[in-house]
Amino acid sequence: MAARESLHLRPTAPLSERVLLPGDPGRALALAQALLVEPRMFNHHRGLWGYTGAAPDGEPLTIQSTGMGGPSAAIVLSELIGLGERRAVRVGTCGALASGLELGELVLAREAICADGTSRALGASERASADSALTGALALAAPAAHLGTVVSVDLFYETDASSHAAEHDALAVEMEAATLFTLGAPAGVPVGCLLAVTDTFDSSGARSRIDEQALLVAAERMGAAAIAALSG
């Protein structure tokens, strides 16, 4: 991939070649405070907060929020690659589709069904795959995570999210993985995806949402596993 001008990310600290990609800027801050030594703000432009500091292995790590949905994630990853990023793990959230998944559990995406517009606009076909080696490292770092397929969509408030499970046998639904996988592969940048279940749905489609403290605990567990995978 040719280098791109960085218009939306305006670095105020060095970028690590290893990057965690949460969607939520607030979660980027929380992960930086919990997991990095002496984090410095990497970006604050457009509210896309990012931080660089020392990971537990002593090496630099950047945590950069992508915003919500494929279009924003595509901008952020494209500019990070242009700035020198070389490996990335999405550490995001998802809604459970498979029966038995509970709030706070982790899902490791082996592939994403491209039910969103951005990955399709980037040339994806029906499915986009995570990097296999990085996914293997994540599986070792998070052995309790549920490994399988997720579906990437454009709408958070869908009228019938459970239809994706019936149509595609997906474990969970989220909004950015297909785009990140589709962008990373041709650029030679391995991208993995580890997700925390924040929403479950009953048989009528009614949503149950994780509380903030449980989400923070799950996010820190997910972030620590992702850092361990990137340290290998």
Short mmCIF file of C-alpha atoms in Angstrom, two decimals:
data_model
loop_
_atom_site.label_atom_id
_atom_site.label_comp_id
_atom_site.label_asym_id
_atom_site.label_seq_id
_atom_site.Cartn_x
_atom_site.Cartn_y
_atom_site.Cartn_z
CA MET A 1 0.00 0.00 0.00
CA ALA A 2 1.36 3.41 -0.92
CA ALA A 3 2.03 5.81 1.93
CA ARG A 4 -0.92 8.07 2.69
CA GLU A 5 -0.94 11.60 3.99
CA SER A 6 -2.06 11.69 7.62
CA LEU A 7 -4.98 14.12 7.68
CA HIS A 8 -7.04 12.83 10.61
CA LEU A 9 -4.28 11.57 12.91
CA ARG A 10 -1.83 14.24 14.03
CA PRO A 11 0.84 12.48 16.10
CA THR A 12 2.12 14.22 19.21
CA ALA A 13 4.19 11.20 20.35
CA PRO A 14 6.04 8.39 18.59
CA LEU A 15 4.01 5.61 16.95
CA SER A 16 4.86 2.04 17.87
CA GLU A 17 4.87 -0.60 15.15
CA ARG A 18 2.51 -2.56 17.47
CA VAL A 19 -0.96 -1.08 17.90
CA LEU A 20 -4.13 -1.95 19.78
CA LEU A 21 -7.30 -0.65 18.10
CA PRO A 22 -10.27 -0.09 20.40
CA GLY A 23 -13.23 1.68 18.87
CA ASP A 24 -14.10 3.87 21.85
CA PRO A 25 -11.73 6.78 22.66
CA GLY A 26 -12.61 6.47 26.34
CA ARG A 27 -11.62 2.81 26.29
CA ALA A 28 -8.32 3.76 24.64
CA LEU A 29 -7.62 6.05 27.58
CA ALA A 30 -8.64 3.41 30.13
CA LEU A 31 -6.45 0.77 28.50
CA ALA A 32 -3.50 3.15 28.30
CA GLN A 33 -3.82 3.98 31.99
CA ALA A 34 -4.16 0.32 32.99
CA LEU A 35 -1.65 -1.34 30.66
CA LEU A 36 1.07 1.15 29.68
CA VAL A 37 3.92 2.72 31.59
CA GLU A 38 4.08 6.51 31.20
CA PRO A 39 1.60 6.76 28.32
CA ARG A 40 1.79 9.89 26.20
CA MET A 41 -1.02 11.14 24.02
CA PHE A 42 -0.35 10.09 20.43
CA ASN A 43 -3.42 11.74 18.87
CA HIS A 44 -6.41 13.78 20.00
CA HIS A 45 -7.49 15.23 16.66
CA ARG A 46 -11.18 14.62 15.82
CA GLY A 47 -11.64 13.00 19.21
CA LEU A 48 -9.77 9.89 18.10
CA TRP A 49 -7.70 9.55 21.24
CA GLY A 50 -4.49 7.53 21.03
CA TYR A 51 -1.60 6.88 23.41
CA THR A 52 1.93 5.48 23.22
CA GLY A 53 3.82 4.05 26.19
CA ALA A 54 5.81 1.05 27.33
CA ALA A 55 4.01 -2.30 27.38
CA PRO A 56 4.68 -4.90 30.12
CA ASP A 57 7.49 -6.37 27.97
CA GLY A 58 9.25 -2.98 28.08
CA GLU A 59 8.76 -2.31 24.38
CA PRO A 60 6.66 0.58 23.00
CA LEU A 61 2.99 0.06 22.21
CA THR A 62 0.37 2.42 20.79
CA ILE A 63 -3.32 2.25 21.66
CA GLN A 64 -5.33 4.18 19.06
CA SER A 65 -9.11 4.45 18.92
CA THR A 66 -10.75 3.91 15.53
CA GLY A 67 -14.12 5.49 16.20
CA MET A 68 -17.36 3.72 15.37
CA GLY A 69 -17.95 1.76 12.17
CA GLY A 70 -16.03 0.79 9.06
CA PRO A 71 -15.54 4.23 7.47
CA SER A 72 -13.78 5.66 10.53
CA ALA A 73 -11.77 2.46 11.10
CA ALA A 74 -10.60 2.53 7.47
CA ILE A 75 -9.30 6.08 7.82
CA VAL A 76 -7.46 5.34 11.06
CA LEU A 77 -5.81 2.10 9.93
CA SER A 78 -4.83 3.54 6.55
CA GLU A 79 -3.12 6.50 8.20
CA LEU A 80 -1.45 4.34 10.86
CA ILE A 81 0.00 2.10 8.16
CA GLY A 82 1.27 5.17 6.34
CA LEU A 83 2.90 6.34 9.57
CA GLY A 84 4.66 3.01 10.15
CA GLU A 85 2.33 0.63 11.97
CA ARG A 86 3.23 -3.02 11.26
CA ARG A 87 0.93 -5.17 13.45
CA ALA A 88 -2.46 -4.48 14.98
CA VAL A 89 -5.15 -6.09 17.10
CA ARG A 90 -8.68 -4.78 17.27
CA VAL A 91 -9.77 -4.89 20.93
CA GLY A 92 -13.43 -4.09 20.59
CA THR A 93 -16.91 -5.03 21.66
CA CYS A 94 -19.60 -7.20 20.13
CA GLY A 95 -23.14 -8.43 20.49
CA ALA A 96 -23.57 -12.15 21.12
CA LEU A 97 -25.38 -14.15 18.46
CA ALA A 98 -24.44 -17.71 19.45
CA SER A 99 -26.42 -19.20 22.31
CA GLY A 100 -24.44 -19.56 25.50
CA LEU A 101 -22.23 -16.50 25.09
CA GLU A 102 -22.37 -14.42 28.25
CA LEU A 103 -21.70 -10.76 28.97
CA GLY A 104 -17.98 -10.15 29.51
CA GLU A 105 -16.78 -13.26 27.67
CA LEU A 106 -14.21 -12.90 24.90
CA VAL A 107 -14.63 -13.77 21.22
CA LEU A 108 -11.63 -14.29 18.94
CA ALA A 109 -12.51 -13.58 15.31
CA ARG A 110 -10.95 -15.96 12.82
CA GLU A 111 -12.84 -14.25 10.00
CA ALA A 112 -15.53 -11.63 9.47
CA ILE A 113 -18.56 -11.84 7.23
CA CYS A 114 -18.66 -8.66 5.16
CA ALA A 115 -22.22 -7.44 5.73
CA ASP A 116 -20.98 -3.84 5.86
CA GLY A 117 -20.46 -1.31 3.09
CA THR A 118 -16.86 -0.31 3.78
CA SER A 119 -15.17 -3.68 3.40
CA ARG A 120 -17.17 -4.27 0.22
CA ALA A 121 -16.11 -0.86 -1.14
CA LEU A 122 -12.51 -1.90 -0.44
CA GLY A 123 -12.94 -4.99 -2.60
CA ALA A 124 -13.81 -7.68 -0.06
CA SER A 125 -15.93 -10.62 -1.10
CA GLU A 126 -18.25 -12.44 1.29
CA ARG A 127 -15.67 -12.93 4.06
CA ALA A 128 -12.41 -11.35 5.21
CA SER A 129 -9.87 -13.33 7.22
CA ALA A 130 -7.81 -12.29 10.21
CA ASP A 131 -4.07 -12.93 10.04
CA SER A 132 -3.66 -16.61 10.91
CA ALA A 133 -0.38 -16.34 12.82
CA LEU A 134 -1.59 -13.43 14.94
CA THR A 135 -4.88 -15.21 15.57
CA GLY A 136 -2.93 -18.25 16.77
CA ALA A 137 -0.95 -16.07 19.16
CA LEU A 138 -4.18 -14.53 20.46
CA ALA A 139 -5.65 -17.99 21.01
CA LEU A 140 -2.65 -18.90 23.18
CA ALA A 141 -2.88 -15.61 25.10
CA ALA A 142 -6.66 -15.89 25.62
CA PRO A 143 -7.40 -19.64 25.78
CA ALA A 144 -10.91 -19.12 27.14
CA ALA A 145 -11.95 -16.95 24.18
CA HIS A 146 -14.54 -18.37 21.79
CA LEU A 147 -12.87 -18.77 18.38
CA GLY A 148 -14.94 -18.44 15.23
CA THR A 149 -16.67 -16.18 12.75
CA VAL A 150 -18.14 -12.75 13.42
CA VAL A 151 -20.29 -10.61 11.15
CA SER A 152 -19.46 -6.95 10.51
CA VAL A 153 -22.39 -4.60 9.92
CA ASP A 154 -23.11 -0.90 9.53
CA LEU A 155 -26.05 -0.57 11.93
CA PHE A 156 -25.79 -0.81 15.71
CA TYR A 157 -29.53 -0.65 16.26
CA GLU A 158 -30.65 -3.35 13.87
CA THR A 159 -34.23 -4.51 13.96
CA ASP A 160 -33.24 -8.19 13.92
CA ALA A 161 -29.58 -8.74 14.76
CA SER A 162 -30.24 -12.40 15.51
CA SER A 163 -30.92 -13.03 11.81
CA HIS A 164 -27.16 -12.90 11.18
CA ALA A 165 -26.64 -15.98 13.34
CA ALA A 166 -29.26 -17.93 11.41
CA GLU A 167 -27.96 -16.78 8.03
CA HIS A 168 -24.23 -17.08 8.63
CA ASP A 169 -23.59 -19.16 11.77
CA ALA A 170 -21.74 -16.20 13.28
CA LEU A 171 -20.76 -16.10 16.95
CA ALA A 172 -21.17 -12.35 17.30
CA VAL A 173 -21.93 -9.11 15.49
CA GLU A 174 -19.71 -6.02 15.42
CA MET A 175 -18.83 -3.13 13.09
CA GLU A 176 -15.14 -2.86 12.21
CA ALA A 177 -13.35 -6.22 11.84
CA ALA A 178 -14.12 -6.85 8.17
CA THR A 179 -12.76 -3.44 7.20
CA LEU A 180 -9.58 -3.84 9.24
CA PHE A 181 -8.89 -7.34 7.87
CA THR A 182 -9.54 -6.15 4.30
CA LEU A 183 -7.14 -3.21 4.65
CA GLY A 184 -4.38 -5.01 6.53
CA ALA A 185 -3.84 -8.04 4.30
CA PRO A 186 -2.81 -6.33 1.04
CA ALA A 187 -0.59 -3.91 2.97
CA GLY A 188 1.29 -6.81 4.57
CA VAL A 189 0.12 -5.70 8.02
CA PRO A 190 -1.17 -8.58 10.19
CA VAL A 191 -4.46 -7.71 11.88
CA GLY A 192 -6.19 -9.76 14.55
CA CYS A 193 -9.41 -9.18 16.46
CA LEU A 194 -10.36 -9.93 20.05
CA LEU A 195 -13.78 -8.82 21.25
CA ALA A 196 -15.63 -8.57 24.56
CA VAL A 197 -19.32 -9.46 24.62
CA THR A 198 -21.20 -6.35 25.73
CA ASP A 199 -24.70 -7.16 24.48
CA THR A 200 -26.87 -10.27 24.50
CA PHE A 201 -30.33 -10.77 23.00
CA ASP A 202 -33.23 -12.89 24.19
CA SER A 203 -35.60 -14.83 21.94
CA SER A 204 -37.68 -11.70 21.33
CA GLY A 205 -34.62 -9.63 20.36
CA ALA A 206 -34.55 -7.61 23.59
CA ARG A 207 -31.05 -6.41 24.41
CA SER A 208 -29.17 -6.83 27.70
CA ARG A 209 -26.14 -4.55 28.15
CA ILE A 210 -23.01 -5.05 30.24
CA ASP A 211 -22.40 -2.59 33.08
CA GLU A 212 -19.45 -0.22 32.91
CA GLN A 213 -17.34 -1.86 35.62
CA ALA A 214 -17.70 -5.33 34.08
CA LEU A 215 -16.83 -3.85 30.69
CA LEU A 216 -13.67 -2.27 32.10
CA VAL A 217 -12.59 -5.60 33.60
CA ALA A 218 -13.24 -7.42 30.32
CA ALA A 219 -11.45 -4.72 28.32
CA GLU A 220 -8.34 -4.91 30.50
CA ARG A 221 -8.29 -8.72 30.20
CA MET A 222 -8.68 -8.42 26.44
CA GLY A 223 -5.99 -5.75 26.16
CA ALA A 224 -3.51 -7.74 28.23
CA ALA A 225 -4.04 -10.80 26.01
CA ALA A 226 -3.58 -8.73 22.87
CA ILE A 227 -0.33 -7.26 24.17
CA ALA A 228 0.93 -10.74 25.02
CA ALA A 229 0.13 -11.90 21.48
CA LEU A 230 1.95 -8.93 19.97
CA SER A 231 4.98 -9.56 22.20
CA GLY A 232 5.69 -12.95 20.65
#
